[in-house]
Amino acid sequence: MKQLKHLSPFSFLLLAFSFLSFAGRAASILIPMDEVQKDHLKSYGIAFWVLKNGNEVDWLLNYRGGSFMSKYDSKLENECKIRNVSYEVIDDAHVSEIITQITDPSVNMDLVKLEKAPRMAVYSPKEGIKPSDDAVLIVLRYAEIPFDIIYDNEILQGDLPKYDWVHLHHEDFTGQYSKGMNGGYGGGGFGGGRGMDFAADKALQEATAHKYGFQKVSKMKLAVAQHIRDFVAGGGFLFAMCSAADSFDIALAAYNTDIVDEYYDGDGVDPNAQSKLDFSQTLAFQNFHVVLDGGRGFSDIDVGRNRRLDPTHDFFTLFDFSAKWDVVPSMLTQDHERVIRGFNGLATAFNKDKLKPNVTIMGENKSAGEARYIHGEYGKGQWTFYGGHDPERQQGGGGGGGRGGFGGGGGNGGAASNQEGMNLALHPNSPGYRLILNNVLFPAARKKKQKT
């Protein structure tokens, strides 16, 4: 204070100007999502953090990889530093330049306001599972985005309306334990995924089914799938990966017949099951043929069963949508790379011939005729299906066991690939994982309900 008393009037003006200059410089914080970003995945966590604190985020579609922008806050700047997220402090003039550029009708960009953090739920077993195996669990934890874990109990008890967004991963909604007797569990493939052996999971599922009055696990899983479908119809957002994507629709289509082999439920399949499938019940797929002989796989939705694609050509390309007209798919395909390396799973890629006409393909391998990333609407809600198990575990990951090559020799599907080895700090700029996080933020942009 003594020093201030001896400042000349001119010095006071300089000091005041410096304060005003800083205030102008600190108008907004831009989180770039192009190649300069040190950690793309934690950037989504920063955006979610802003929303959780009651502030808004501008999602700048197709601007520098789909960047985020928010009003300057010293706490926000500090949070970026703590999480090692690249950011730029920009003044009002720079903000105006960005908005002018984005709103220019001649450029494929748009600004979407994210208003409220969605309530998140991950559908996952709470007993016996290795949490690090679910790609969404991995990335939500890495990005520090809060969520709840729910499973059949919570859904059958009617808890779904508590949430805005629900994720499903490597689940078998047909009640066949991902064909456990054929290497799905233990011998490779799905066994690593769940971290449970076939007998243990079968006992757990049957106990839950009996608790709620279902004679068979397949009937319980059908009821769960129907509850989730109703959640979407009522305005919820659904995201599914791996076997959850195709087995979900298969279970819904087979609601009036039996497609489960005797090995799993004690009675045989309906010999007329194929003709009794009702595709009006499904979200994404139609005209598919189910596997009724107990063999691997569920149906011909997933092309991974007969896939012979050279690993060097296993890529899929994101479609470039019009940001100003096709806002939803534009949000869901924001990325700093447009060509994504392929990765396997119990459901690796979707047969384009089995998609319903209203399904939007957002990522595909045209040469192989595969759809890898698809989206659609159902009732008042929306869904996204993403083929494959883990975007950073390409072909042969986890020991190469089982169908999909991510299984390993049982247990956790190769501990080196998951429980101990899957560290997203080694993949902070993963374009495949970014697609998951696009879906996490997408519900925050939902339009407010109109007053009637």
mmCIF file of C-alpha atoms in Angstrom, residues 157-452:
data_model
loop_
_atom_site.group_PDB
_atom_site.id
_atom_site.type_symbol
_atom_site.label_atom_id
_atom_site.label_comp_id
_atom_site.label_asym_id
_atom_site.label_seq_id
_atom_site.Cartn_x
_atom_site.Cartn_y
_atom_site.Cartn_z
ATOM 1 C CA GLN A 157 -37.006 -52.035 -9.492
ATOM 2 C CA GLY A 158 -37.762 -49.065 -11.754
ATOM 3 C CA ASP A 159 -34.665 -46.903 -11.228
ATOM 4 C CA LEU A 160 -34.065 -45.982 -14.892
ATOM 5 C CA PRO A 161 -36.068 -42.705 -14.793
ATOM 6 C CA LYS A 162 -33.423 -41.328 -12.425
ATOM 7 C CA TYR A 163 -30.983 -41.095 -15.321
ATOM 8 C CA ASP A 164 -30.586 -39.268 -18.622
ATOM 9 C CA TRP A 165 -28.008 -41.617 -20.171
ATOM 10 C CA VAL A 166 -27.417 -45.360 -19.843
ATOM 11 C CA HIS A 167 -24.537 -47.406 -21.213
ATOM 12 C CA LEU A 168 -24.522 -51.143 -21.996
ATOM 13 C CA HIS A 169 -21.366 -53.168 -22.620
ATOM 14 C CA HIS A 170 -20.529 -56.819 -23.517
ATOM 15 C CA GLU A 171 -23.838 -58.028 -22.062
ATOM 16 C CA ASP A 172 -25.876 -60.902 -23.488
ATOM 17 C CA PHE A 173 -29.554 -59.986 -23.367
ATOM 18 C CA THR A 174 -30.595 -63.297 -24.964
ATOM 19 C CA GLY A 175 -29.794 -65.278 -21.814
ATOM 20 C CA GLN A 176 -27.103 -67.422 -23.450
ATOM 21 C CA TYR A 177 -24.159 -66.065 -21.431
ATOM 22 C CA SER A 178 -22.457 -65.024 -24.651
ATOM 23 C CA LYS A 179 -22.426 -68.672 -25.709
ATOM 24 C CA GLY A 180 -20.330 -69.615 -22.712
ATOM 25 C CA MET A 181 -19.825 -73.256 -23.630
ATOM 26 C CA ASN A 182 -18.121 -72.288 -26.899
ATOM 27 C CA GLY A 183 -15.162 -70.361 -25.594
ATOM 28 C CA GLY A 184 -17.172 -67.304 -24.701
ATOM 29 C CA TYR A 185 -16.170 -67.717 -21.074
ATOM 30 C CA GLY A 186 -12.894 -68.943 -19.704
ATOM 31 C CA GLY A 187 -11.522 -70.388 -22.933
ATOM 32 C CA GLY A 188 -11.159 -66.956 -24.455
ATOM 33 C CA GLY A 189 -13.354 -64.172 -25.688
ATOM 34 C CA PHE A 190 -16.010 -63.210 -23.184
ATOM 35 C CA GLY A 191 -14.492 -65.034 -20.228
ATOM 36 C CA GLY A 192 -11.844 -62.416 -19.902
ATOM 37 C CA GLY A 193 -14.397 -59.702 -20.342
ATOM 38 C CA ARG A 194 -16.521 -60.519 -17.321
ATOM 39 C CA GLY A 195 -13.775 -61.786 -15.106
ATOM 40 C CA MET A 196 -16.217 -64.557 -14.123
ATOM 41 C CA ASP A 197 -16.389 -68.176 -15.152
ATOM 42 C CA PHE A 198 -19.459 -69.523 -16.871
ATOM 43 C CA ALA A 199 -20.786 -71.453 -13.857
ATOM 44 C CA ALA A 200 -20.463 -68.486 -11.509
ATOM 45 C CA ASP A 201 -22.252 -66.099 -13.846
ATOM 46 C CA LYS A 202 -24.981 -68.640 -14.600
ATOM 47 C CA ALA A 203 -25.646 -69.115 -10.886
ATOM 48 C CA LEU A 204 -25.739 -65.364 -10.278
ATOM 49 C CA GLN A 205 -28.100 -64.696 -13.188
ATOM 50 C CA GLU A 206 -30.455 -67.536 -12.262
ATOM 51 C CA ALA A 207 -30.660 -66.351 -8.663
ATOM 52 C CA THR A 208 -31.624 -62.851 -9.811
ATOM 53 C CA ALA A 209 -34.207 -64.226 -12.246
ATOM 54 C CA HIS A 210 -35.865 -66.336 -9.559
ATOM 55 C CA LYS A 211 -35.849 -63.384 -7.156
ATOM 56 C CA TYR A 212 -38.082 -61.460 -9.562
ATOM 57 C CA GLY A 213 -40.301 -64.381 -10.490
ATOM 58 C CA PHE A 214 -38.765 -65.334 -13.838
ATOM 59 C CA GLN A 215 -38.372 -69.042 -14.559
ATOM 60 C CA LYS A 216 -35.544 -68.452 -17.030
ATOM 61 C CA VAL A 217 -32.697 -65.970 -17.323
ATOM 62 C CA SER A 218 -33.678 -65.256 -20.925
ATOM 63 C CA LYS A 219 -37.077 -63.992 -19.758
ATOM 64 C CA MET A 220 -35.498 -61.777 -17.129
ATOM 65 C CA LYS A 221 -33.033 -60.314 -19.645
ATOM 66 C CA LEU A 222 -35.902 -59.701 -22.057
ATOM 67 C CA ALA A 223 -37.761 -57.766 -19.364
ATOM 68 C CA VAL A 224 -34.624 -55.722 -18.666
ATOM 69 C CA ALA A 225 -34.189 -54.980 -22.388
ATOM 70 C CA GLN A 226 -37.820 -53.905 -22.643
ATOM 71 C CA HIS A 227 -37.423 -51.573 -19.662
ATOM 72 C CA ILE A 228 -34.382 -50.015 -21.324
ATOM 73 C CA ARG A 229 -36.230 -49.648 -24.619
ATOM 74 C CA ASP A 230 -39.091 -47.924 -22.781
ATOM 75 C CA PHE A 231 -36.529 -45.644 -21.149
ATOM 76 C CA VAL A 232 -35.360 -44.591 -24.616
ATOM 77 C CA ALA A 233 -38.911 -44.173 -25.882
ATOM 78 C CA GLY A 234 -39.586 -41.817 -22.996
ATOM 79 C CA GLY A 235 -36.670 -39.549 -23.891
ATOM 80 C CA GLY A 236 -33.592 -41.329 -22.548
ATOM 81 C CA PHE A 237 -30.229 -41.732 -24.248
ATOM 82 C CA LEU A 238 -28.773 -45.209 -24.771
ATOM 83 C CA PHE A 239 -25.211 -46.084 -25.715
ATOM 84 C CA ALA A 240 -24.154 -49.703 -26.287
ATOM 85 C CA MET A 241 -20.944 -51.447 -27.282
ATOM 86 C CA CYS A 242 -19.780 -54.960 -28.011
ATOM 87 C CA SER A 243 -22.354 -57.768 -27.613
ATOM 88 C CA ALA A 244 -24.867 -55.503 -25.864
ATOM 89 C CA ALA A 245 -25.582 -53.793 -29.186
ATOM 90 C CA ASP A 246 -26.737 -56.820 -31.191
ATOM 91 C CA SER A 247 -27.995 -59.082 -28.372
ATOM 92 C CA PHE A 248 -30.260 -56.251 -27.180
ATOM 93 C CA ASP A 249 -32.210 -56.160 -30.449
ATOM 94 C CA ILE A 250 -32.145 -59.954 -30.816
ATOM 95 C CA ALA A 251 -33.755 -60.397 -27.401
ATOM 96 C CA LEU A 252 -36.448 -57.849 -28.240
ATOM 97 C CA ALA A 253 -37.236 -59.505 -31.570
ATOM 98 C CA ALA A 254 -37.445 -62.953 -29.947
ATOM 99 C CA TYR A 255 -39.849 -61.913 -27.174
ATOM 100 C CA ASN A 256 -42.498 -64.399 -28.357
ATOM 101 C CA THR A 257 -40.309 -67.425 -28.994
ATOM 102 C CA ASP A 258 -37.368 -69.422 -27.597
ATOM 103 C CA ILE A 259 -33.934 -69.078 -29.220
ATOM 104 C CA VAL A 260 -31.952 -70.384 -26.229
ATOM 105 C CA ASP A 261 -30.223 -73.740 -26.459
ATOM 106 C CA GLU A 262 -31.039 -76.442 -23.898
ATOM 107 C CA TYR A 263 -27.543 -76.165 -22.461
ATOM 108 C CA TYR A 264 -28.372 -72.745 -21.037
ATOM 109 C CA ASP A 265 -31.986 -72.990 -19.889
ATOM 110 C CA GLY A 266 -32.910 -76.683 -19.725
ATOM 111 C CA ASP A 267 -35.217 -76.795 -22.742
ATOM 112 C CA GLY A 268 -34.681 -76.694 -26.484
ATOM 113 C CA VAL A 269 -35.190 -73.903 -28.963
ATOM 114 C CA ASP A 270 -38.455 -73.310 -30.762
ATOM 115 C CA PRO A 271 -38.018 -74.963 -34.188
ATOM 116 C CA ASN A 272 -40.003 -72.081 -35.686
ATOM 117 C CA ALA A 273 -38.103 -69.394 -33.830
ATOM 118 C CA GLN A 274 -36.709 -67.690 -36.919
ATOM 119 C CA SER A 275 -40.155 -67.145 -38.444
ATOM 120 C CA LYS A 276 -41.471 -65.802 -35.136
ATOM 121 C CA LEU A 277 -38.943 -62.990 -34.806
ATOM 122 C CA ASP A 278 -40.708 -59.622 -34.641
ATOM 123 C CA PHE A 279 -38.458 -56.895 -36.018
ATOM 124 C CA SER A 280 -40.981 -54.182 -35.154
ATOM 125 C CA GLN A 281 -39.729 -54.519 -31.575
ATOM 126 C CA THR A 282 -36.101 -53.592 -32.306
ATOM 127 C CA LEU A 283 -34.198 -50.314 -32.402
ATOM 128 C CA ALA A 284 -31.574 -50.794 -35.110
ATOM 129 C CA PHE A 285 -31.665 -54.168 -36.847
ATOM 130 C CA GLN A 286 -34.089 -56.162 -38.966
ATOM 131 C CA ASN A 287 -34.278 -59.278 -41.164
ATOM 132 C CA PHE A 288 -31.430 -60.982 -39.335
ATOM 133 C CA HIS A 289 -31.040 -64.728 -38.801
ATOM 134 C CA VAL A 290 -30.318 -66.021 -35.324
ATOM 135 C CA VAL A 291 -27.882 -68.818 -34.457
ATOM 136 C CA LEU A 292 -29.994 -71.634 -33.007
ATOM 137 C CA ASP A 293 -27.554 -74.541 -32.935
ATOM 138 C CA GLY A 294 -25.548 -73.458 -29.920
ATOM 139 C CA GLY A 295 -22.658 -72.255 -32.053
ATOM 140 C CA ARG A 296 -20.691 -69.113 -31.532
ATOM 141 C CA GLY A 297 -22.262 -65.770 -32.115
ATOM 142 C CA PHE A 298 -25.864 -64.685 -31.906
ATOM 143 C CA SER A 299 -26.853 -63.825 -35.468
ATOM 144 C CA ASP A 300 -25.659 -62.503 -38.808
ATOM 145 C CA ILE A 301 -25.890 -58.915 -37.538
ATOM 146 C CA ASP A 302 -22.249 -59.076 -36.501
ATOM 147 C CA VAL A 303 -19.943 -59.691 -39.442
ATOM 148 C CA GLY A 304 -17.061 -60.425 -37.081
ATOM 149 C CA ARG A 305 -17.832 -64.151 -36.995
ATOM 150 C CA ASN A 306 -16.756 -64.610 -40.612
ATOM 151 C CA ARG A 307 -14.418 -61.651 -40.844
ATOM 152 C CA ARG A 308 -11.312 -62.097 -42.969
ATOM 153 C CA LEU A 309 -10.171 -58.501 -43.049
ATOM 154 C CA ASP A 310 -6.423 -57.917 -43.224
ATOM 155 C CA PRO A 311 -5.427 -56.071 -40.004
ATOM 156 C CA THR A 312 -3.536 -53.518 -42.086
ATOM 157 C CA HIS A 313 -6.849 -52.575 -43.722
ATOM 158 C CA ASP A 314 -8.941 -52.638 -40.567
ATOM 159 C CA PHE A 315 -9.984 -48.999 -40.367
ATOM 160 C CA PHE A 316 -13.299 -47.213 -40.429
ATOM 161 C CA THR A 317 -14.032 -43.687 -41.572
ATOM 162 C CA LEU A 318 -16.260 -41.178 -39.837
ATOM 163 C CA PHE A 319 -18.839 -39.551 -42.060
ATOM 164 C CA ASP A 320 -18.701 -35.768 -42.448
ATOM 165 C CA PHE A 321 -22.139 -34.451 -41.595
ATOM 166 C CA SER A 322 -23.464 -30.933 -42.059
ATOM 167 C CA ALA A 323 -22.938 -29.322 -38.669
ATOM 168 C CA LYS A 324 -25.681 -26.767 -39.230
ATOM 169 C CA TRP A 325 -28.294 -29.242 -40.470
ATOM 170 C CA ASP A 326 -27.313 -32.630 -39.014
ATOM 171 C CA VAL A 327 -26.370 -31.389 -35.579
ATOM 172 C CA VAL A 328 -26.771 -34.662 -33.656
ATOM 173 C CA PRO A 329 -24.548 -36.889 -35.821
ATOM 174 C CA SER A 330 -22.105 -34.001 -36.097
ATOM 175 C CA MET A 331 -21.789 -33.913 -32.307
ATOM 176 C CA LEU A 332 -21.355 -37.677 -32.144
ATOM 177 C CA THR A 333 -18.562 -37.712 -34.745
ATOM 178 C CA GLN A 334 -16.404 -34.867 -33.417
ATOM 179 C CA ASP A 335 -12.802 -36.019 -33.551
ATOM 180 C CA HIS A 336 -9.289 -34.885 -34.399
ATOM 181 C CA GLU A 337 -8.970 -37.891 -36.724
ATOM 182 C CA ARG A 338 -11.500 -39.041 -39.302
ATOM 183 C CA VAL A 339 -10.047 -42.515 -39.885
ATOM 184 C CA ILE A 340 -10.142 -44.794 -36.820
ATOM 185 C CA ARG A 341 -8.288 -48.070 -36.356
ATOM 186 C CA GLY A 342 -10.595 -51.065 -36.071
ATOM 187 C CA PHE A 343 -10.880 -53.186 -32.937
ATOM 188 C CA ASN A 344 -12.590 -56.474 -32.203
ATOM 189 C CA GLY A 345 -15.249 -57.644 -29.806
ATOM 190 C CA LEU A 346 -18.091 -60.106 -29.355
ATOM 191 C CA ALA A 347 -19.846 -57.787 -31.787
ATOM 192 C CA THR A 348 -17.177 -56.223 -33.972
ATOM 193 C CA ALA A 349 -19.004 -54.675 -36.928
ATOM 194 C CA PHE A 350 -22.597 -54.532 -38.109
ATOM 195 C CA ASN A 351 -23.915 -55.964 -41.350
ATOM 196 C CA LYS A 352 -25.222 -52.961 -43.276
ATOM 197 C CA ASP A 353 -27.875 -55.134 -44.933
ATOM 198 C CA LYS A 354 -29.472 -55.727 -41.513
ATOM 199 C CA LEU A 355 -29.916 -52.065 -40.585
ATOM 200 C CA LYS A 356 -33.355 -50.481 -40.499
ATOM 201 C CA PRO A 357 -33.883 -47.723 -43.085
ATOM 202 C CA ASN A 358 -33.938 -44.922 -40.517
ATOM 203 C CA VAL A 359 -30.559 -45.844 -38.992
ATOM 204 C CA THR A 360 -27.753 -43.327 -39.529
ATOM 205 C CA ILE A 361 -24.322 -44.808 -40.254
ATOM 206 C CA MET A 362 -21.722 -42.531 -38.693
ATOM 207 C CA GLY A 363 -18.639 -44.698 -39.182
ATOM 208 C CA GLU A 364 -18.021 -47.460 -41.712
ATOM 209 C CA ASN A 365 -15.480 -49.518 -43.567
ATOM 210 C CA LYS A 366 -16.812 -49.177 -47.100
ATOM 211 C CA SER A 367 -14.473 -51.699 -48.674
ATOM 212 C CA ALA A 368 -15.610 -54.376 -46.214
ATOM 213 C CA GLY A 369 -19.259 -53.290 -46.210
ATOM 214 C CA GLU A 370 -19.230 -52.833 -42.430
ATOM 215 C CA ALA A 371 -20.991 -50.314 -40.236
ATOM 216 C CA ARG A 372 -19.018 -49.663 -37.041
ATOM 217 C CA TYR A 373 -20.784 -46.703 -35.463
ATOM 218 C CA ILE A 374 -24.538 -46.119 -35.880
ATOM 219 C CA HIS A 375 -27.257 -43.916 -34.426
ATOM 220 C CA GLY A 376 -31.009 -43.561 -34.440
ATOM 221 C CA GLU A 377 -34.108 -42.252 -32.714
ATOM 222 C CA TYR A 378 -36.753 -44.232 -30.890
ATOM 223 C CA GLY A 379 -39.802 -42.486 -29.514
ATOM 224 C CA LYS A 380 -38.629 -39.342 -27.762
ATOM 225 C CA GLY A 381 -35.123 -40.703 -27.147
ATOM 226 C CA GLN A 382 -32.008 -41.601 -29.063
ATOM 227 C CA TRP A 383 -29.503 -44.460 -29.146
ATOM 228 C CA THR A 384 -25.975 -45.114 -30.414
ATOM 229 C CA PHE A 385 -24.356 -48.509 -31.064
ATOM 230 C CA TYR A 386 -20.565 -48.808 -31.357
ATOM 231 C CA GLY A 387 -19.063 -52.086 -32.567
ATOM 232 C CA GLY A 388 -16.085 -53.609 -30.782
ATOM 233 C CA HIS A 389 -14.831 -54.047 -27.230
ATOM 234 C CA ASP A 390 -12.050 -51.538 -26.565
ATOM 235 C CA PRO A 391 -10.862 -48.841 -29.011
ATOM 236 C CA GLU A 392 -7.229 -49.207 -27.928
ATOM 237 C CA ARG A 393 -7.104 -52.987 -28.119
ATOM 238 C CA GLN A 394 -6.831 -53.833 -31.768
ATOM 239 C CA GLN A 395 -6.907 -57.281 -33.332
ATOM 240 C CA GLY A 396 -5.263 -59.958 -31.242
ATOM 241 C CA GLY A 397 -5.247 -57.885 -28.032
ATOM 242 C CA GLY A 398 -5.444 -59.682 -24.735
ATOM 243 C CA GLY A 399 -3.843 -62.913 -25.794
ATOM 244 C CA GLY A 400 -5.833 -63.515 -28.941
ATOM 245 C CA GLY A 401 -8.181 -66.060 -27.429
ATOM 246 C CA GLY A 402 -11.798 -66.558 -28.372
ATOM 247 C CA ARG A 403 -13.896 -64.871 -30.992
ATOM 248 C CA GLY A 404 -12.967 -61.200 -31.308
ATOM 249 C CA GLY A 405 -9.413 -61.735 -30.153
ATOM 250 C CA PHE A 406 -9.756 -59.892 -26.874
ATOM 251 C CA GLY A 407 -10.317 -62.820 -24.603
ATOM 252 C CA GLY A 408 -7.098 -64.395 -23.590
ATOM 253 C CA GLY A 409 -7.009 -67.564 -21.588
ATOM 254 C CA GLY A 410 -9.801 -66.870 -19.154
ATOM 255 C CA GLY A 411 -9.802 -64.828 -15.984
ATOM 256 C CA ASN A 412 -9.542 -61.233 -17.088
ATOM 257 C CA GLY A 413 -8.813 -61.933 -20.711
ATOM 258 C CA GLY A 414 -5.122 -61.371 -20.298
ATOM 259 C CA ALA A 415 -4.301 -59.213 -17.325
ATOM 260 C CA ALA A 416 -1.622 -57.402 -19.281
ATOM 261 C CA SER A 417 -4.279 -56.039 -21.607
ATOM 262 C CA ASN A 418 -6.849 -54.891 -19.109
ATOM 263 C CA GLN A 419 -6.601 -54.947 -15.361
ATOM 264 C CA GLU A 420 -2.955 -53.942 -15.293
ATOM 265 C CA GLY A 421 -2.165 -52.779 -18.810
ATOM 266 C CA MET A 422 -5.068 -50.653 -20.027
ATOM 267 C CA ASN A 423 -3.878 -47.282 -18.853
ATOM 268 C CA LEU A 424 -5.477 -44.418 -20.750
ATOM 269 C CA ALA A 425 -2.668 -42.157 -19.613
ATOM 270 C CA LEU A 426 -0.826 -43.938 -22.426
ATOM 271 C CA HIS A 427 -3.639 -43.116 -24.873
ATOM 272 C CA PRO A 428 -4.810 -39.599 -23.883
ATOM 273 C CA ASN A 429 -5.479 -38.676 -27.516
ATOM 274 C CA SER A 430 -7.345 -41.842 -28.528
ATOM 275 C CA PRO A 431 -9.743 -40.972 -31.380
ATOM 276 C CA GLY A 432 -11.691 -44.195 -30.780
ATOM 277 C CA TYR A 433 -12.335 -43.353 -27.140
ATOM 278 C CA ARG A 434 -13.355 -39.819 -28.106
ATOM 279 C CA LEU A 435 -16.399 -41.251 -29.852
ATOM 280 C CA ILE A 436 -17.559 -42.718 -26.536
ATOM 281 C CA LEU A 437 -17.180 -39.377 -24.796
ATOM 282 C CA ASN A 438 -19.082 -37.553 -27.544
ATOM 283 C CA ASN A 439 -22.064 -39.637 -26.480
ATOM 284 C CA VAL A 440 -21.482 -38.755 -22.835
ATOM 285 C CA LEU A 441 -21.770 -35.012 -23.523
ATOM 286 C CA PHE A 442 -24.465 -35.276 -26.171
ATOM 287 C CA PRO A 443 -27.426 -35.365 -23.709
ATOM 288 C CA ALA A 444 -26.257 -32.073 -22.186
ATOM 289 C CA ALA A 445 -27.339 -30.377 -25.419
ATOM 290 C CA ARG A 446 -30.895 -31.639 -25.213
ATOM 291 C CA LYS A 447 -33.426 -28.919 -25.908
ATOM 292 C CA LYS A 448 -35.505 -27.667 -23.022
ATOM 293 C CA LYS A 449 -39.103 -28.819 -22.914
ATOM 294 C CA GLN A 450 -41.547 -26.338 -24.371
ATOM 295 C CA LYS A 451 -44.205 -24.998 -22.039
ATOM 296 C CA THR A 452 -47.753 -25.870 -23.091
#
